[in-house]
PDB file of C-alpha atoms in Angstrom:
ATOM      1  CA  UNK A   1       0.200  -0.030  -0.019  1.00 86.00           C
ATOM      2  CA  UNK A   2       2.940   1.820   0.534  1.00 88.00           C
ATOM      3  CA  UNK A   3       4.315   2.030  -2.901  1.00 90.00           C
ATOM      4  CA  UNK A   4       1.777   3.635  -4.991  1.00 88.00           C
ATOM      5  CA  UNK A   5       1.759   6.203  -1.929  1.00 88.00           C
ATOM      6  CA  UNK A   6       5.342   7.585  -3.076  1.00 85.00           C
ATOM      7  CA  UNK A   7       5.458   7.052  -6.824  1.00 85.00           C
ATOM      8  CA  UNK A   8       4.193  10.265  -9.679  1.00 80.00           C
ATOM      9  CA  UNK A   9       1.070   9.118 -10.688  1.00 78.00           C
ATOM     10  CA  UNK A  10       2.311   9.008 -14.514  1.00 79.00           C
ATOM     11  CA  UNK A  11       5.181   6.873 -14.242  1.00 84.00           C
ATOM     12  CA  UNK A  12       5.020   3.467 -16.394  1.00 89.00           C
ATOM     13  CA  UNK A  13       3.597   0.380 -14.936  1.00 92.00           C
ATOM     14  CA  UNK A  14       6.132  -1.576 -16.999  1.00 94.00           C
ATOM     15  CA  UNK A  15       9.074   0.178 -14.473  1.00 93.00           C
ATOM     16  CA  UNK A  16       6.914   0.051 -11.116  1.00 93.00           C
ATOM     17  CA  UNK A  17       6.401  -3.704 -11.968  1.00 95.00           C
ATOM     18  CA  UNK A  18      10.002  -4.396 -12.861  1.00 95.00           C
ATOM     19  CA  UNK A  19      10.628  -2.686  -8.975  1.00 94.00           C
ATOM     20  CA  UNK A  20       8.272  -3.944  -7.712  1.00 95.00           C
ATOM     21  CA  UNK A  21       9.588  -7.494  -8.679  1.00 95.00           C
ATOM     22  CA  UNK A  22      12.914  -6.567  -7.128  1.00 94.00           C
ATOM     23  CA  UNK A  23      11.899  -4.771  -3.989  1.00 92.00           C
ATOM     24  CA  UNK A  24       9.737  -8.680  -2.973  1.00 92.00           C
ATOM     25  CA  UNK A  25      12.540 -10.999  -4.089  1.00 92.00           C
ATOM     26  CA  UNK A  26      15.752  -9.415  -3.507  1.00 90.00           C
ATOM     27  CA  UNK A  27      15.156  -7.259  -0.536  1.00 87.00           C
ATOM     28  CA  UNK A  28      12.202  -9.030   0.590  1.00 89.00           C
ATOM     29  CA  UNK A  29      12.561 -12.830  -0.427  1.00 89.00           C
ATOM     30  CA  UNK A  30      16.359 -13.263  -0.105  1.00 88.00           C
ATOM     31  CA  UNK A  31      16.090 -12.585   2.960  1.00 86.00           C
ATOM     32  CA  UNK A  32      14.037 -14.971   4.653  1.00 87.00           C
ATOM     33  CA  UNK A  33      10.497 -13.056   3.518  1.00 84.00           C
ATOM     34  CA  UNK A  34       8.524 -10.869   5.836  1.00 82.00           C
ATOM     35  CA  UNK A  35       9.401 -10.099   8.967  1.00 83.00           C
ATOM     36  CA  UNK A  36      13.341 -11.336   7.956  1.00 86.00           C
ATOM     37  CA  UNK A  37      14.018  -7.814   5.212  1.00 87.00           C
ATOM     38  CA  UNK A  38      16.721  -5.345   6.178  1.00 90.00           C
ATOM     39  CA  UNK A  39      15.739  -2.937   3.765  1.00 91.00           C
ATOM     40  CA  UNK A  40      12.577  -1.510   4.576  1.00 91.00           C
ATOM     41  CA  UNK A  41      10.991  -2.802   0.895  1.00 91.00           C
ATOM     42  CA  UNK A  42       8.777   0.018  -0.785  1.00 91.00           C
ATOM     43  CA  UNK A  43      11.562   2.707  -0.166  1.00 91.00           C
ATOM     44  CA  UNK A  44      14.090  -0.233  -1.665  1.00 93.00           C
ATOM     45  CA  UNK A  45      11.355  -0.001  -4.573  1.00 93.00           C
ATOM     46  CA  UNK A  46      11.423   4.000  -5.407  1.00 90.00           C
ATOM     47  CA  UNK A  47      15.716   3.462  -4.873  1.00 90.00           C
ATOM     48  CA  UNK A  48      15.474   0.721  -7.878  1.00 92.00           C
ATOM     49  CA  UNK A  49      12.914   3.000 -10.107  1.00 90.00           C
ATOM     50  CA  UNK A  50      15.512   6.118  -8.966  1.00 86.00           C
ATOM     51  CA  UNK A  51      18.630   5.225  -9.737  1.00 87.00           C
ATOM     52  CA  UNK A  52      17.653   3.128 -12.445  1.00 88.00           C
ATOM     53  CA  UNK A  53      14.853   6.064 -14.140  1.00 85.00           C
ATOM     54  CA  UNK A  54      15.852   8.977 -12.247  1.00 78.00           C
ATOM     55  CA  UNK A  55      14.412  11.570 -15.007  1.00 75.00           C
ATOM     56  CA  UNK A  56      10.605   9.674 -14.044  1.00 77.00           C
ATOM     57  CA  UNK A  57      10.993  10.327 -10.522  1.00 75.00           C
ATOM     58  CA  UNK A  58      12.142  13.374  -9.887  1.00 66.00           C
ATOM     59  CA  UNK A  59      13.321  15.312 -13.032  1.00 58.00           C
ATOM     60  CA  UNK A  60      11.557  16.719 -17.012  1.00 53.00           C
ATOM     61  CA  UNK A  61       9.527  13.689 -17.038  1.00 52.00           C
ATOM     62  CA  UNK A  62       7.522  13.937 -13.848  1.00 48.00           C
ATOM     63  CA  UNK A  63       3.700  15.130 -13.957  1.00 43.00           C
ATOM     64  CA  UNK A  64       0.837  15.796 -12.303  1.00 42.00           C
ATOM     65  CA  UNK A  65      -2.556  15.317 -14.529  1.00 39.00           C
ATOM     66  CA  UNK A  66      -5.146  17.699 -12.583  1.00 38.00           C
ATOM     67  CA  UNK A  67      -3.161  18.639  -9.794  1.00 39.00           C
ATOM     68  CA  UNK A  68      -4.153  21.945  -7.772  1.00 39.00           C
ATOM     69  CA  UNK A  69      -3.784  24.084 -11.030  1.00 39.00           C
ATOM     70  CA  UNK A  70      -2.906  21.557 -13.530  1.00 37.00           C
ATOM     71  CA  UNK A  71       0.060  20.969 -15.386  1.00 37.00           C
ATOM     72  CA  UNK A  72       1.489  24.963 -14.927  1.00 39.00           C
ATOM     73  CA  UNK A  73       4.841  26.260 -15.513  1.00 41.00           C
ATOM     74  CA  UNK A  74       5.406  29.382 -13.204  1.00 39.00           C
ATOM     75  CA  UNK A  75       8.719  31.768 -13.313  1.00 39.00           C
ATOM     76  CA  UNK A  76      10.539  28.375 -15.255  1.00 39.00           C
ATOM     77  CA  UNK A  77       9.687  26.188 -12.234  1.00 40.00           C
ATOM     78  CA  UNK A  78       7.506  22.699 -13.091  1.00 42.00           C
ATOM     79  CA  UNK A  79       4.706  23.059 -10.545  1.00 39.00           C
ATOM     80  CA  UNK A  80       4.790  19.145 -10.105  1.00 39.00           C
ATOM     81  CA  UNK A  81       6.132  18.107  -6.867  1.00 43.00           C
ATOM     82  CA  UNK A  82       7.565  18.891  -4.106  1.00 43.00           C
ATOM     83  CA  UNK A  83      11.012  18.023  -5.366  1.00 48.00           C
ATOM     84  CA  UNK A  84      10.590  20.785  -7.604  1.00 58.00           C
ATOM     85  CA  UNK A  85      10.763  23.090  -5.047  1.00 71.00           C
ATOM     86  CA  UNK A  86      14.321  22.014  -3.030  1.00 72.00           C
ATOM     87  CA  UNK A  87      15.570  21.616  -6.785  1.00 67.00           C
ATOM     88  CA  UNK A  88      14.473  24.773  -8.171  1.00 68.00           C
ATOM     89  CA  UNK A  89      16.097  26.514  -4.908  1.00 70.00           C
ATOM     90  CA  UNK A  90      19.697  24.505  -5.212  1.00 67.00           C
ATOM     91  CA  UNK A  91      19.651  25.688  -8.931  1.00 67.00           C
ATOM     92  CA  UNK A  92      18.397  29.673  -7.556  1.00 68.00           C
ATOM     93  CA  UNK A  93      15.093  29.516  -9.562  1.00 68.00           C
ATOM     94  CA  UNK A  94      12.342  32.066  -8.051  1.00 68.00           C
ATOM     95  CA  UNK A  95       9.847  29.536  -6.101  1.00 68.00           C
ATOM     96  CA  UNK A  96       6.103  29.006  -7.589  1.00 65.00           C
ATOM     97  CA  UNK A  97       4.134  32.164  -6.603  1.00 67.00           C
ATOM     98  CA  UNK A  98       1.575  29.935  -5.182  1.00 69.00           C
ATOM     99  CA  UNK A  99       3.752  28.128  -2.882  1.00 73.00           C
ATOM    100  CA  UNK A 100       4.323  29.112   0.828  1.00 77.00           C
ATOM    101  CA  UNK A 101       4.959  27.051   4.169  1.00 80.00           C
ATOM    102  CA  UNK A 102       1.157  26.491   4.867  1.00 86.00           C
ATOM    103  CA  UNK A 103      -0.131  25.739   1.389  1.00 83.00           C
ATOM    104  CA  UNK A 104       2.598  22.525   1.631  1.00 82.00           C
ATOM    105  CA  UNK A 105       1.254  22.142   5.413  1.00 89.00           C
ATOM    106  CA  UNK A 106      -2.530  21.568   4.752  1.00 88.00           C
ATOM    107  CA  UNK A 107      -1.546  19.468   1.224  1.00 83.00           C
ATOM    108  CA  UNK A 108      -2.282  21.793  -1.770  1.00 81.00           C
ATOM    109  CA  UNK A 109       1.101  21.156  -3.900  1.00 75.00           C
ATOM    110  CA  UNK A 110       1.510  18.281  -6.112  1.00 68.00           C
ATOM    111  CA  UNK A 111       3.435  15.838  -5.376  1.00 72.00           C
ATOM    112  CA  UNK A 112       3.585  12.029  -4.715  1.00 76.00           C
ATOM    113  CA  UNK A 113       0.357  11.140  -2.994  1.00 79.00           C
ATOM    114  CA  UNK A 114       1.103  10.488   0.112  1.00 82.00           C
ATOM    115  CA  UNK A 115       3.709  13.366   0.672  1.00 82.00           C
ATOM    116  CA  UNK A 116       1.374  16.336  -0.568  1.00 82.00           C
ATOM    117  CA  UNK A 117      -0.654  16.811   3.071  1.00 89.00           C
ATOM    118  CA  UNK A 118       1.690  17.303   6.039  1.00 91.00           C
ATOM    119  CA  UNK A 119      -1.895  17.773   8.222  1.00 93.00           C
ATOM    120  CA  UNK A 120      -2.565  14.087   7.176  1.00 93.00           C
ATOM    121  CA  UNK A 121       0.748  12.927   7.547  1.00 94.00           C
ATOM    122  CA  UNK A 122       0.570  14.326  11.374  1.00 95.00           C
ATOM    123  CA  UNK A 123      -2.637  13.046  12.053  1.00 95.00           C
ATOM    124  CA  UNK A 124      -1.920   9.441  10.793  1.00 95.00           C
ATOM    125  CA  UNK A 125       1.684   9.580  13.052  1.00 95.00           C
ATOM    126  CA  UNK A 126      -0.832  10.313  16.250  1.00 96.00           C
ATOM    127  CA  UNK A 127      -3.052   7.073  14.689  1.00 96.00           C
ATOM    128  CA  UNK A 128       0.081   4.610  14.488  1.00 95.00           C
ATOM    129  CA  UNK A 129       1.318   6.163  17.955  1.00 95.00           C
ATOM    130  CA  UNK A 130      -2.012   5.723  19.894  1.00 95.00           C
ATOM    131  CA  UNK A 131      -2.642   2.243  18.530  1.00 94.00           C
ATOM    132  CA  UNK A 132       0.666   1.378  19.498  1.00 91.00           C
ATOM    133  CA  UNK A 133       1.981   0.749  15.643  1.00 91.00           C
ATOM    134  CA  UNK A 134       4.333   3.084  15.326  1.00 92.00           C
ATOM    135  CA  UNK A 135       7.534   4.618  17.019  1.00 95.00           C
ATOM    136  CA  UNK A 136       6.936   8.003  19.295  1.00 96.00           C
ATOM    137  CA  UNK A 137      10.491   7.653  19.738  1.00 96.00           C
ATOM    138  CA  UNK A 138      11.893   7.642  16.000  1.00 97.00           C
ATOM    139  CA  UNK A 139       9.142   9.964  14.998  1.00 97.00           C
ATOM    140  CA  UNK A 140      10.129  12.362  17.661  1.00 97.00           C
ATOM    141  CA  UNK A 141      13.676  11.777  16.838  1.00 97.00           C
ATOM    142  CA  UNK A 142      13.581  12.238  13.257  1.00 97.00           C
ATOM    143  CA  UNK A 143      11.967  15.731  13.392  1.00 96.00           C
ATOM    144  CA  UNK A 144      14.120  16.865  16.224  1.00 97.00           C
ATOM    145  CA  UNK A 145      17.605  15.795  14.027  1.00 97.00           C
ATOM    146  CA  UNK A 146      15.808  17.423  10.933  1.00 95.00           C
ATOM    147  CA  UNK A 147      15.055  20.097  12.728  1.00 96.00           C
ATOM    148  CA  UNK A 148      18.535  20.738  14.563  1.00 96.00           C
ATOM    149  CA  UNK A 149      20.725  20.622  11.187  1.00 95.00           C
ATOM    150  CA  UNK A 150      18.398  22.718   9.150  1.00 94.00           C
ATOM    151  CA  UNK A 151      18.656  25.034  12.752  1.00 95.00           C
ATOM    152  CA  UNK A 152      22.350  24.499  11.931  1.00 95.00           C
ATOM    153  CA  UNK A 153      22.263  25.591   8.367  1.00 93.00           C
ATOM    154  CA  UNK A 154      20.123  28.745   8.814  1.00 93.00           C
ATOM    155  CA  UNK A 155      22.337  30.174  11.787  1.00 93.00           C
ATOM    156  CA  UNK A 156      25.659  29.624   9.208  1.00 91.00           C
ATOM    157  CA  UNK A 157      23.271  32.162   6.501  1.00 90.00           C
ATOM    158  CA  UNK A 158      22.614  34.510   9.549  1.00 90.00           C
ATOM    159  CA  UNK A 159      25.509  34.635  10.760  1.00 90.00           C
ATOM    160  CA  UNK A 160      27.437  35.531   7.533  1.00 85.00           C
ATOM    161  CA  UNK A 161      29.502  32.437   7.453  1.00 85.00           C
ATOM    162  CA  UNK A 162      27.895  31.565   4.268  1.00 85.00           C
ATOM    163  CA  UNK A 163      27.219  34.494   2.062  1.00 80.00           C
ATOM    164  CA  UNK A 164      24.844  34.823  -0.175  1.00 80.00           C
ATOM    165  CA  UNK A 165      25.564  33.625  -3.804  1.00 76.00           C
ATOM    166  CA  UNK A 166      27.328  30.777  -2.671  1.00 78.00           C
ATOM    167  CA  UNK A 167      26.999  27.345  -3.753  1.00 78.00           C
ATOM    168  CA  UNK A 168      24.477  26.430  -1.167  1.00 79.00           C
ATOM    169  CA  UNK A 169      23.272  29.064  -0.150  1.00 82.00           C
ATOM    170  CA  UNK A 170      19.572  29.031  -1.003  1.00 81.00           C
ATOM    171  CA  UNK A 171      19.050  25.403   0.390  1.00 82.00           C
ATOM    172  CA  UNK A 172      20.916  26.338   3.640  1.00 88.00           C
ATOM    173  CA  UNK A 173      19.010  29.574   4.361  1.00 87.00           C
ATOM    174  CA  UNK A 174      15.765  27.432   3.714  1.00 85.00           C
ATOM    175  CA  UNK A 175      13.842  27.651   6.941  1.00 88.00           C
ATOM    176  CA  UNK A 176      14.680  24.812   8.938  1.00 90.00           C
ATOM    177  CA  UNK A 177      10.819  24.440   9.889  1.00 89.00           C
ATOM    178  CA  UNK A 178       9.988  24.602   5.770  1.00 87.00           C
ATOM    179  CA  UNK A 179      12.181  21.677   5.846  1.00 88.00           C
ATOM    180  CA  UNK A 180       9.570  19.328   7.868  1.00 90.00           C
ATOM    181  CA  UNK A 181       6.297  20.455   5.492  1.00 88.00           C
ATOM    182  CA  UNK A 182       8.256  19.772   1.854  1.00 82.00           C
ATOM    183  CA  UNK A 183       8.315  16.719  -0.296  1.00 77.00           C
ATOM    184  CA  UNK A 184       8.568  13.081   1.329  1.00 84.00           C
ATOM    185  CA  UNK A 185      10.562  13.959   4.775  1.00 91.00           C
ATOM    186  CA  UNK A 186       7.342  13.755   6.938  1.00 92.00           C
ATOM    187  CA  UNK A 187       6.030  10.728   5.275  1.00 92.00           C
ATOM    188  CA  UNK A 188       9.196   8.702   5.488  1.00 93.00           C
ATOM    189  CA  UNK A 189       9.508   9.531   8.834  1.00 95.00           C
ATOM    190  CA  UNK A 190       5.810   8.442   9.880  1.00 95.00           C
ATOM    191  CA  UNK A 191       5.359   6.008   7.514  1.00 94.00           C
ATOM    192  CA  UNK A 192       8.484   4.184   6.307  1.00 93.00           C
ATOM    193  CA  UNK A 193      11.099   4.619   9.957  1.00 94.00           C
ATOM    194  CA  UNK A 194       8.963   3.605  11.781  1.00 94.00           C
ATOM    195  CA  UNK A 195       8.775  -0.065   9.465  1.00 92.00           C
ATOM    196  CA  UNK A 196       9.151  -2.536  12.723  1.00 90.00           C
ATOM    197  CA  UNK A 197      11.228  -4.697  10.894  1.00 92.00           C
ATOM    198  CA  UNK A 198      14.061  -2.831   9.726  1.00 92.00           C
ATOM    199  CA  UNK A 199      14.078  -0.563  12.119  1.00 94.00           C
ATOM    200  CA  UNK A 200      15.827  -0.466  15.743  1.00 95.00           C
ATOM    201  CA  UNK A 201      14.583  -2.516  18.050  1.00 94.00           C
ATOM    202  CA  UNK A 202      15.400  -0.759  21.366  1.00 95.00           C
ATOM    203  CA  UNK A 203      14.691   2.424  23.037  1.00 94.00           C
ATOM    204  CA  UNK A 204      17.511   4.026  23.050  1.00 95.00           C
ATOM    205  CA  UNK A 205      18.496   2.907  19.571  1.00 96.00           C
ATOM    206  CA  UNK A 206      15.222   4.004  18.305  1.00 97.00           C
ATOM    207  CA  UNK A 207      15.839   7.529  19.476  1.00 97.00           C
ATOM    208  CA  UNK A 208      19.281   7.534  17.820  1.00 97.00           C
ATOM    209  CA  UNK A 209      18.305   6.010  14.753  1.00 97.00           C
ATOM    210  CA  UNK A 210      15.463   8.409  14.461  1.00 97.00           C
ATOM    211  CA  UNK A 211      17.776  11.362  15.048  1.00 98.00           C
ATOM    212  CA  UNK A 212      20.314  10.037  12.781  1.00 97.00           C
ATOM    213  CA  UNK A 213      17.296  10.025   9.915  1.00 97.00           C
ATOM    214  CA  UNK A 214      16.405  13.216  10.326  1.00 96.00           C
ATOM    215  CA  UNK A 215      19.975  15.015  10.530  1.00 96.00           C
ATOM    216  CA  UNK A 216      20.734  12.963   7.697  1.00 95.00           C
ATOM    217  CA  UNK A 217      17.897  13.736   5.703  1.00 93.00           C
ATOM    218  CA  UNK A 218      18.542  17.686   5.109  1.00 93.00           C
ATOM    219  CA  UNK A 219      22.432  17.287   5.101  1.00 92.00           C
ATOM    220  CA  UNK A 220      21.342  15.040   2.238  1.00 90.00           C
ATOM    221  CA  UNK A 221      19.096  17.679   0.757  1.00 86.00           C
ATOM    222  CA  UNK A 222      21.748  20.175   1.445  1.00 87.00           C
ATOM    223  CA  UNK A 223      24.766  18.927  -0.316  1.00 86.00           C
ATOM    224  CA  UNK A 224      23.792  17.313  -3.177  1.00 79.00           C
ATOM    225  CA  UNK A 225      21.507  19.411  -5.722  1.00 63.00           C
ATOM    226  CA  UNK A 226      21.013  16.228  -7.825  1.00 64.00           C
ATOM    227  CA  UNK A 227      19.167  15.387  -5.546  1.00 66.00           C
ATOM    228  CA  UNK A 228      17.624  17.504  -3.320  1.00 61.00           C
ATOM    229  CA  UNK A 229      15.023  15.007  -1.109  1.00 71.00           C
ATOM    230  CA  UNK A 230      17.655  12.720   1.485  1.00 84.00           C
ATOM    231  CA  UNK A 231      14.717  11.065   3.095  1.00 90.00           C
ATOM    232  CA  UNK A 232      14.319   7.731   1.327  1.00 90.00           C
ATOM    233  CA  UNK A 233      18.678   7.570   1.461  1.00 91.00           C
ATOM    234  CA  UNK A 234      18.777   8.458   5.049  1.00 94.00           C
ATOM    235  CA  UNK A 235      16.005   5.883   6.250  1.00 95.00           C
ATOM    236  CA  UNK A 236      18.092   2.893   3.431  1.00 94.00           C
ATOM    237  CA  UNK A 237      21.529   4.268   5.525  1.00 95.00           C
ATOM    238  CA  UNK A 238      20.009   3.585   8.553  1.00 96.00           C
ATOM    239  CA  UNK A 239      18.215   0.841   8.138  1.00 95.00           C
ATOM    240  CA  UNK A 240      22.012  -1.201   7.250  1.00 95.00           C
ATOM    241  CA  UNK A 241      23.205  -0.129  10.477  1.00 96.00           C
ATOM    242  CA  UNK A 242      20.221  -0.345  12.466  1.00 96.00           C
ATOM    243  CA  UNK A 243      21.172  -3.405  13.962  1.00 95.00           C
ATOM    244  CA  UNK A 244      24.753  -2.257  14.986  1.00 96.00           C
ATOM    245  CA  UNK A 245      23.150   0.643  16.853  1.00 96.00           C
ATOM    246  CA  UNK A 246      20.913  -2.053  18.305  1.00 96.00           C
ATOM    247  CA  UNK A 247      24.058  -4.503  19.101  1.00 95.00           C
ATOM    248  CA  UNK A 248      26.073  -1.597  21.564  1.00 95.00           C
ATOM    249  CA  UNK A 249      23.033  -0.334  23.255  1.00 95.00           C
ATOM    250  CA  UNK A 250      22.310  -3.762  24.296  1.00 95.00           C
ATOM    251  CA  UNK A 251      26.366  -4.302  24.930  1.00 94.00           C
ATOM    252  CA  UNK A 252      26.570  -0.585  26.762  1.00 92.00           C
ATOM    253  CA  UNK A 253      23.535  -2.066  29.041  1.00 91.00           C
ATOM    254  CA  UNK A 254      25.276  -4.968  29.657  1.00 92.00           C
ATOM    255  CA  UNK A 255      28.429  -3.489  30.687  1.00 91.00           C
ATOM    256  CA  UNK A 256      26.558  -1.463  32.790  1.00 89.00           C
ATOM    257  CA  UNK A 257      24.723  -3.841  34.763  1.00 90.00           C
ATOM    258  CA  UNK A 258      27.640  -6.188  35.329  1.00 89.00           C
ATOM    259  CA  UNK A 259      29.624  -2.962  36.966  1.00 87.00           C
ATOM    260  CA  UNK A 260      26.693  -2.684  39.567  1.00 86.00           C
ATOM    261  CA  UNK A 261      26.365  -6.440  40.183  1.00 85.00           C
ATOM    262  CA  UNK A 262      30.232  -5.728  41.370  1.00 83.00           C
ATOM    263  CA  UNK A 263      29.440  -2.911  42.711  1.00 83.00           C
ATOM    264  CA  UNK A 264      26.764  -4.614  45.282  1.00 81.00           C
ATOM    265  CA  UNK A 265      28.949  -7.758  45.462  1.00 81.00           C
ATOM    266  CA  UNK A 266      31.644  -5.456  46.467  1.00 69.00           C
TER     267      UNK A 266
END
């Protein structure tokens, strides 16, 4: 169900079929099937599409028919998806006139079906937390991590360390709270990062895991103008390191308990 929510609506179905086959066979069944996968299958499918047919995922061929204002162009920026907002900033282009943080929060900006409305994603996140399905620790720590990284870049601009006209000025000056409501960051945090199979399992591990996802997402957005999104790669990267994080958290707990035991015996 998550796969169509993160895809452009005009993606050729044969591409989607090939990607789904890859994600199910390679990222899921090869590791033992349901409950055994290391990487999030839905994000693996999207990554496969992105690296094989990038133009269809975030390039000039991404079009949304019947969007808020139809298929339009404003100041040379295609009003097609959230990725064009960050892409426009990376190229120092003016943003579409109808864009602002409130429109992005409410969902009045075209994009992949699942990413458009941060409000709906927020309500969905609360539902997942209240029902015990999603981890509040991962969601909150990921938001904190993204905010910290975004605020750090904003402070570099406001303090004059990064001057206007510099290579990364536009994306660094993008308000840190705006990072939270554009493109797929919110959707990725709520629905992808909280995958109970591929995420960290320990309490402290979930906090570290979530924080690094948010932190790395903004880092990739700013320093990789060719791919100004970041959350997909950040989550897949942390999927790989989740067992390592849990290992060191568990070993740390064991060492502390052994130390307390020795103190009590002494």
